[in-house]
Short mmCIF file of C-alpha atoms in Angstrom, two decimals:
data_model
loop_
_atom_site.label_atom_id
_atom_site.label_comp_id
_atom_site.label_asym_id
_atom_site.label_seq_id
_atom_site.Cartn_x
_atom_site.Cartn_y
_atom_site.Cartn_z
CA MET A 24 -17.94 -2.10 16.92
CA LYS A 25 -15.13 0.21 15.92
CA ASP A 26 -15.43 3.79 15.24
CA VAL A 27 -14.53 5.09 11.95
CA PHE A 28 -14.38 8.78 10.98
CA TYR A 29 -15.25 10.46 8.07
CA THR A 30 -15.10 13.49 6.54
CA SER A 31 -16.40 14.73 3.29
CA THR A 32 -14.32 16.56 0.94
CA ARG A 33 -17.11 18.48 -1.00
CA ALA A 34 -16.91 22.20 -1.28
CA GLU A 35 -20.10 23.28 -1.77
CA VAL A 36 -20.28 26.95 -2.47
CA THR A 37 -22.51 28.43 -5.05
CA ASP A 38 -22.63 32.34 -4.17
CA PRO A 39 -19.48 34.07 -5.81
CA ALA A 40 -19.76 36.63 -2.61
CA LYS A 41 -19.32 33.64 -0.50
CA TRP A 42 -16.15 32.45 -2.34
CA TYR A 43 -13.59 32.90 0.46
CA GLN A 44 -14.17 29.80 3.02
CA PRO A 45 -10.98 28.15 3.94
CA ASP A 46 -12.22 25.81 6.22
CA LEU A 47 -13.83 24.09 3.31
CA SER A 48 -10.36 22.89 2.19
CA ALA A 49 -9.75 19.49 2.04
CA VAL A 50 -6.51 20.00 4.08
CA ARG A 51 -8.06 22.13 6.81
CA LYS A 52 -10.99 18.90 7.36
CA LEU A 53 -8.00 16.57 7.61
CA GLU A 54 -6.62 18.47 10.42
CA LYS A 55 -9.93 18.42 11.91
CA LEU A 56 -10.55 14.69 11.34
CA ILE A 57 -7.24 14.22 13.00
CA ASP A 58 -8.00 16.36 15.62
CA GLU A 59 -11.62 14.93 16.69
CA SER A 60 -10.63 11.71 15.96
CA GLY A 61 -8.26 11.04 18.23
CA VAL A 62 -6.43 8.26 16.17
CA LEU A 63 -2.76 9.98 17.04
CA ASP A 64 -3.42 8.95 20.43
CA VAL A 65 -0.91 6.83 19.47
CA VAL A 66 1.69 8.75 19.32
CA SER A 67 3.58 9.62 22.54
CA LYS A 68 6.55 12.51 23.07
CA GLY A 69 9.77 11.43 21.64
CA ASP A 70 8.60 8.40 19.43
CA VAL A 71 9.98 7.58 16.24
CA VAL A 72 6.82 8.01 13.89
CA ALA A 73 6.83 6.31 10.36
CA VAL A 74 4.01 7.88 8.01
CA LYS A 75 3.63 5.20 5.54
CA THR A 76 2.37 6.11 2.39
CA HIS A 77 2.82 5.13 -1.28
CA PHE A 78 4.93 7.44 -3.77
CA GLY A 79 3.53 6.12 -6.67
CA ASP A 80 6.26 5.05 -9.88
CA ARG A 81 7.27 7.03 -12.95
CA GLY A 82 4.01 8.65 -14.56
CA THR A 83 1.41 8.11 -12.03
CA THR A 84 -0.48 11.07 -11.45
CA ARG A 85 -3.21 10.29 -9.19
CA THR A 86 -0.86 9.49 -5.95
CA LEU A 87 -1.62 10.97 -2.41
CA ARG A 88 -0.65 14.99 -2.80
CA SER A 89 2.12 15.80 -0.68
CA VAL A 90 -0.01 18.45 1.44
CA PHE A 91 -1.57 15.94 2.79
CA ILE A 92 1.14 13.44 4.02
CA ARG A 93 2.99 17.08 5.31
CA THR A 94 -0.75 17.85 7.10
CA VAL A 95 -0.11 14.22 8.94
CA VAL A 96 3.25 15.30 9.51
CA GLU A 97 2.86 18.55 11.37
CA LYS A 98 0.08 16.90 13.61
CA VAL A 99 2.92 14.06 14.49
CA ILE A 100 5.11 16.58 15.27
CA GLU A 101 2.52 18.77 17.36
CA ALA A 102 1.87 15.57 19.65
CA GLY A 103 5.53 15.09 20.08
CA GLY A 104 6.51 12.74 17.68
CA ARG A 105 9.64 12.57 15.31
CA PRO A 106 8.14 11.71 12.21
CA PHE A 107 9.81 10.21 8.94
CA VAL A 108 7.97 9.59 5.51
CA THR A 109 8.11 5.81 4.49
CA GLU A 110 7.62 3.24 1.87
CA THR A 111 9.47 -0.24 0.86
CA THR A 112 11.35 -1.43 -2.04
CA GLY A 113 8.92 -2.73 -5.23
CA LEU A 114 9.51 -6.44 -5.96
CA GLY A 115 12.26 -7.06 -8.85
CA MET A 116 15.94 -5.49 -8.80
CA LEU A 117 16.32 -3.78 -12.40
CA ARG A 118 13.26 -0.94 -12.25
CA PRO A 119 13.89 1.86 -10.29
CA ARG A 120 11.17 1.60 -7.54
CA CYS A 121 12.94 -1.93 -6.68
CA THR A 122 15.47 -0.14 -4.79
CA ALA A 123 15.90 2.78 -2.12
CA VAL A 124 18.02 5.08 -4.57
CA GLY A 125 15.47 4.56 -7.08
CA ARG A 126 12.50 4.90 -4.50
CA ILE A 127 13.75 8.25 -3.77
CA ASN A 128 14.45 9.41 -6.72
CA ILE A 129 10.43 8.69 -8.15
CA ALA A 130 9.42 10.28 -4.81
CA GLU A 131 11.18 13.96 -5.52
CA GLU A 132 10.09 13.65 -9.26
CA ASN A 133 6.28 13.15 -8.12
CA GLY A 134 6.50 16.01 -5.32
CA TYR A 135 7.44 13.84 -2.18
CA THR A 136 10.59 15.62 -0.62
CA HIS A 137 11.86 16.19 2.70
CA GLN A 138 10.73 20.29 1.87
CA THR A 139 7.40 19.72 0.70
CA LEU A 140 6.71 17.10 3.77
CA LYS A 141 8.64 18.33 6.54
CA ALA A 142 10.00 15.07 7.28
CA PRO A 143 13.08 12.97 5.57
CA ILE A 144 12.04 10.18 3.83
CA ILE A 145 13.33 6.95 4.76
CA ILE A 146 12.66 3.49 2.86
CA ALA A 147 11.93 1.17 5.26
CA ASP A 148 13.44 -2.42 4.13
CA GLY A 149 16.94 -0.65 3.23
CA LEU A 150 18.62 -0.24 -0.08
CA LEU A 151 17.67 -2.93 -1.79
CA GLY A 152 14.67 -4.61 0.03
CA PHE A 153 16.46 -7.10 2.15
CA ASP A 154 16.43 -5.53 5.68
CA TYR A 155 13.76 -7.19 7.53
CA VAL A 156 12.57 -9.02 10.91
CA GLU A 157 11.63 -12.37 10.07
CA VAL A 158 8.66 -13.30 12.30
CA PRO A 159 6.85 -16.42 12.37
CA VAL A 160 3.13 -17.06 10.99
CA GLU A 161 0.81 -19.78 11.42
CA GLY A 162 -1.49 -18.85 7.84
CA LYS A 163 -3.42 -21.04 4.89
CA HIS A 164 0.04 -20.20 2.69
CA LEU A 165 2.75 -18.43 4.81
CA ASN A 166 4.63 -20.05 7.75
CA SER A 167 7.03 -16.18 8.32
CA VAL A 168 6.90 -13.04 7.20
CA LYS A 169 9.81 -10.68 6.47
CA VAL A 170 8.66 -7.16 8.36
CA ALA A 171 10.53 -4.56 7.07
CA LYS A 172 13.40 -3.57 9.28
CA ALA A 173 12.29 0.45 10.26
CA ILE A 174 8.66 -0.45 10.76
CA ALA A 175 9.65 -2.88 12.77
CA GLU A 176 11.77 -0.62 14.83
CA CYS A 177 10.13 2.66 14.89
CA ASP A 178 7.14 3.33 17.46
CA ALA A 179 4.45 3.97 15.66
CA VAL A 180 3.05 3.76 12.30
CA ILE A 181 0.58 6.06 10.44
CA CYS A 182 -0.97 4.32 7.19
CA CYS A 183 -1.85 7.43 4.88
CA THR A 184 -3.46 5.42 2.13
CA HIS A 185 -4.50 6.28 -1.23
CA PHE A 186 -7.85 3.84 -1.43
CA LYS A 187 -8.19 2.59 -4.99
CA LEU A 188 -8.90 -0.49 -7.10
CA HIS A 189 -6.11 -3.04 -7.51
CA MET A 190 -5.94 -6.12 -9.75
CA GLN A 191 -4.78 -8.93 -8.15
CA ALA A 192 -6.03 -7.61 -4.02
CA GLY A 193 -8.79 -5.88 -5.38
CA VAL A 194 -8.90 -2.83 -3.61
CA GLY A 195 -5.78 -1.07 -2.08
CA GLY A 196 -6.58 -0.09 1.40
CA SER A 197 -5.07 -0.05 4.65
CA ILE A 198 -4.70 -3.97 4.96
CA LYS A 199 -2.61 -3.87 1.49
CA ASN A 200 -0.83 -0.86 2.19
CA VAL A 201 0.48 -2.57 5.47
CA GLY A 202 0.57 -6.37 4.60
CA VAL A 203 2.23 -5.22 1.06
CA GLY A 204 4.04 -1.69 2.04
CA CYS A 205 5.20 -2.76 5.15
CA VAL A 206 7.18 -6.18 4.01
CA ALA A 207 10.54 -6.34 2.74
CA LYS A 208 10.66 -7.96 -0.95
CA PRO A 209 11.04 -11.53 -0.48
CA SER A 210 7.37 -11.37 1.45
CA LYS A 211 6.22 -9.32 -1.63
CA PHE A 212 7.64 -12.34 -3.55
CA ASP A 213 5.26 -14.52 -1.21
CA ILE A 214 2.09 -12.68 -1.63
CA HIS A 215 2.12 -12.83 -5.47
CA MET A 216 4.28 -15.65 -6.32
CA SER A 217 3.22 -19.62 -5.83
CA ASP A 218 6.67 -21.06 -6.22
CA TYR A 219 10.39 -20.60 -7.11
CA PRO A 220 11.16 -18.91 -10.67
CA GLN A 221 12.29 -21.65 -12.55
CA ILE A 222 14.73 -21.82 -15.95
CA ASP A 223 13.73 -23.21 -19.19
CA GLU A 224 16.59 -24.95 -20.48
CA GLU A 225 15.28 -24.50 -23.85
CA LYS A 226 14.53 -21.06 -23.63
CA CYS A 227 18.12 -20.23 -21.83
CA THR A 228 20.64 -18.94 -24.52
CA LYS A 229 23.02 -18.98 -21.46
CA CYS A 230 23.72 -15.07 -21.71
CA ASP A 231 24.44 -14.91 -18.11
CA GLU A 232 21.93 -11.69 -17.48
CA CYS A 233 20.28 -13.29 -14.70
CA VAL A 234 23.34 -14.85 -12.95
CA LYS A 235 24.95 -11.29 -12.95
CA ILE A 236 21.47 -9.82 -11.35
CA CYS A 237 20.91 -12.51 -8.75
CA PRO A 238 22.16 -10.89 -4.99
CA GLY A 239 22.17 -14.97 -3.52
CA ASN A 240 24.42 -16.27 -6.25
CA ALA A 241 21.24 -18.49 -6.65
CA ILE A 242 21.72 -19.70 -10.21
CA GLU A 243 23.94 -22.69 -10.75
CA ASP A 244 24.71 -24.19 -14.02
CA TYR A 245 22.00 -22.09 -15.43
CA LYS A 246 19.34 -23.67 -12.41
CA ILE A 247 17.77 -21.94 -9.68
CA ASN A 248 18.99 -23.38 -6.48
CA LYS A 249 16.23 -22.57 -3.72
CA GLU A 250 18.04 -22.84 -1.08
CA LYS A 251 19.93 -19.65 -2.02
CA CYS A 252 17.14 -17.69 -3.53
CA VAL A 253 16.06 -14.69 -1.65
CA LYS A 254 12.75 -14.16 -3.79
CA CYS A 255 13.83 -10.59 -5.84
CA LEU A 256 12.51 -12.17 -9.21
CA GLY A 257 15.31 -10.49 -10.54
CA CYS A 258 16.12 -13.11 -12.54
CA SER A 259 12.94 -12.87 -14.40
CA GLU A 260 13.48 -9.08 -15.54
CA ALA A 261 16.99 -9.75 -16.65
CA CYS A 262 16.03 -12.30 -18.90
CA ASP A 263 14.92 -10.88 -22.57
CA TYR A 264 14.23 -14.56 -23.82
CA GLY A 265 11.50 -15.44 -21.17
CA ALA A 266 12.96 -18.43 -20.24
CA VAL A 267 12.82 -17.92 -16.39
CA LYS A 268 9.15 -19.08 -15.51
CA THR A 269 7.10 -17.21 -12.90
CA PHE A 270 4.06 -18.73 -11.06
CA TRP A 271 1.76 -15.77 -10.22
CA VAL A 272 -1.04 -16.36 -7.86
CA PHE A 273 -4.66 -14.32 -8.15
CA GLY A 274 -8.16 -13.94 -6.70
CA ARG A 275 -8.77 -15.07 -3.15
CA ASP A 276 -5.19 -16.58 -2.60
CA VAL A 277 -3.03 -13.46 -2.87
CA SER A 278 -5.94 -11.66 -0.91
CA GLU A 279 -5.19 -14.07 1.55
CA ARG A 280 -1.23 -13.91 1.65
CA ILE A 281 -1.83 -10.21 2.14
CA VAL A 282 -3.71 -10.73 4.96
CA GLU A 283 -1.30 -13.29 6.36
CA CYS A 284 1.14 -10.69 5.73
CA THR A 285 -0.70 -8.12 7.73
CA LYS A 286 -0.66 -10.18 10.70
CA GLY A 287 2.95 -11.08 10.49
CA VAL A 288 3.59 -6.87 10.65
CA PHE A 289 1.21 -6.82 13.59
CA LYS A 290 3.38 -9.04 15.85
CA VAL A 291 6.49 -6.96 15.88
CA GLN A 292 4.30 -3.28 15.34
CA LYS A 293 1.38 -2.98 17.41
CA ASN A 294 1.00 1.05 17.16
CA PHE A 295 -0.82 2.14 14.51
CA ALA A 296 -3.50 4.80 12.75
CA TYR A 297 -5.06 4.80 9.80
CA LEU A 298 -6.02 7.70 7.17
CA ASN A 299 -8.19 6.18 4.38
CA PHE A 300 -8.34 8.86 1.21
CA LEU A 301 -10.99 8.39 -0.95
CA MET A 302 -10.10 10.47 -3.71
CA ASP A 303 -8.90 10.05 -7.03
CA ILE A 304 -10.29 6.33 -6.80
CA THR A 305 -8.57 4.57 -10.05
CA PRO A 306 -8.96 1.45 -11.28
CA HIS A 307 -5.48 0.44 -11.33
CA CYS A 308 -2.70 0.76 -8.16
CA ASP A 309 -0.56 3.69 -7.71
CA CYS A 310 2.49 1.19 -8.91
CA HIS A 311 1.00 1.42 -12.26
CA PRO A 312 2.93 3.42 -14.35
CA TYR A 313 0.13 5.45 -15.37
CA SER A 314 -3.36 6.77 -13.99
CA ASP A 315 -6.57 5.95 -15.18
CA LEU A 316 -10.05 8.32 -14.87
CA PRO A 317 -11.45 7.37 -11.20
CA VAL A 318 -14.03 4.98 -11.08
CA VAL A 319 -16.28 7.07 -9.02
CA PRO A 320 -16.09 10.87 -7.77
CA ASP A 321 -14.53 11.88 -4.46
CA LEU A 322 -15.68 10.78 -1.41
CA GLY A 323 -14.10 11.90 1.75
CA ILE A 324 -11.18 10.76 4.13
CA MET A 325 -12.16 8.54 7.17
CA ALA A 326 -9.84 7.71 9.86
CA SER A 327 -9.59 4.82 12.30
CA LYS A 328 -7.50 2.48 14.68
CA ASP A 329 -8.91 -0.37 13.38
CA ILE A 330 -7.62 -1.71 10.20
CA LEU A 331 -10.58 -3.79 8.73
CA ALA A 332 -13.12 -1.51 10.17
CA ILE A 333 -11.93 1.38 8.03
CA ASP A 334 -11.17 -0.71 4.96
CA ARG A 335 -14.54 -2.28 5.62
CA ALA A 336 -16.53 1.20 5.99
CA SER A 337 -14.44 2.27 3.11
CA VAL A 338 -15.32 -0.26 0.59
CA ASP A 339 -19.02 0.23 1.67
CA LEU A 340 -18.87 3.63 0.72
CA TYR A 341 -17.42 3.20 -2.73
CA ARG A 342 -19.87 0.31 -3.53
CA GLN A 343 -22.71 2.98 -2.81
CA ALA A 344 -21.23 5.85 -5.00
CA GLU A 345 -22.04 6.10 -8.94
CA ASN A 346 -19.85 5.41 -11.40
CA LEU A 347 -18.46 8.07 -13.52
CA SER A 348 -19.14 8.21 -17.24
CA GLY A 349 -16.25 7.09 -18.95
CA ALA A 350 -14.53 5.46 -16.10
CA LEU A 351 -13.24 1.51 -17.07
CA LEU A 352 -15.38 -0.22 -14.89
CA LYS A 353 -18.43 1.11 -16.19
CA ASP A 354 -21.18 -1.28 -14.62
CA LYS A 355 -19.12 -2.94 -11.91
CA LYS A 356 -17.13 -1.83 -9.08
CA PHE A 357 -14.12 -4.53 -9.13
CA TRP A 358 -12.26 -6.58 -11.07
CA ASP A 359 -13.87 -9.77 -11.67
CA TRP A 360 -11.00 -11.88 -10.80
CA THR A 361 -10.56 -10.70 -7.41
CA ASP A 362 -11.95 -11.10 -3.79
CA VAL A 363 -12.46 -8.07 -1.91
CA GLU A 364 -14.79 -9.81 0.09
CA GLY A 365 -12.44 -12.70 0.65
CA MET A 366 -9.59 -10.38 1.89
CA LEU A 367 -12.06 -8.64 4.42
CA SER A 368 -13.72 -11.84 6.26
CA TYR A 369 -10.12 -13.77 6.37
CA ALA A 370 -8.67 -10.48 8.15
CA GLU A 371 -11.70 -10.89 10.71
CA GLU A 372 -11.06 -14.25 10.87
CA LEU A 373 -7.11 -13.60 11.54
CA GLU A 374 -8.36 -11.22 14.51
CA LEU A 375 -7.14 -8.10 12.87
CA GLY A 376 -10.35 -5.96 13.34
CA THR A 377 -14.10 -5.94 13.15
CA GLN A 378 -16.14 -5.74 10.11
CA ASN A 379 -18.59 -4.03 12.62
CA TYR A 380 -18.16 -0.17 12.47
CA ARG A 381 -19.75 3.03 13.64
CA LEU A 382 -19.56 5.86 10.95
CA ILE A 383 -18.83 9.26 12.59
CA GLU A 384 -19.03 12.46 10.35
CA ILE A 385 -17.20 15.37 11.25
CA SER A 386 -18.55 18.15 9.36
#
């Protein structure tokens, strides 16, 4: 059994004469949660520490507030660490979030800067998403994982996860933050795709846009050479004629691929702590260029050193919450085609952690 620490973010003040209660701030509660949970014991003096979060996309409005990330950064500094705030590039080559330059620009637009975070922003998988350390895994779906190089090279990782729903993984918790957020572009491809792209000769106009964008020079005579393909999906983005066929994965398969990538990350980086923020629990991931209404009220913040225990506890608390009126998912908790329980059970099968937890409330 693993400990999962929890603090509610409610501030139930009903007396106007008692309005000034700074200890009720979610920021103050986060500080206390970190202190009393001891999750930052993974940080030693002088350690280079990655604070892993998600900056969202252009148009996203419900990502984690920068003040929470700054609070974690300050606690890392207090523990003697040297923090940087990090994310990885997205799948593709053309959208802003697909390169380090675009990621940082979006981060700044969404309020994440060196000044607001008190730490530099470093994109963990390099300029285009191909800086990685490759490790072997023996999974149902994958035989190797490309771990973002800065994640592999740093001394510890603090995952600051905006817990929300996801239209492929079911939920975006700490497992997804590691399994997707800490791997380079080719492993993101392996999570989402069952095969290499293919060019439909009947639809292809030979405009050469896919040839120009391909970083691996893998398109030869308007066919994709699998030996050269670097798995970026840039060709599909560049084609305006639907000539590049892609093979997306859904349901339990994508959940299991995320778990296998998490297993790969753990092979090269073992120093993790996890903070799940159960706030603004939207029906879509923060990689969508919009944010719908939350599905349930804000629930609180959790802390643990066990990735599976914290996600299990987060899912349990979310299941118990009452759906908000007007929410997109009115009568159900998850997207029908996703498999949250499959992801959690497979994570336990691969020994990433335990679903058996003790919830300790920090008042």
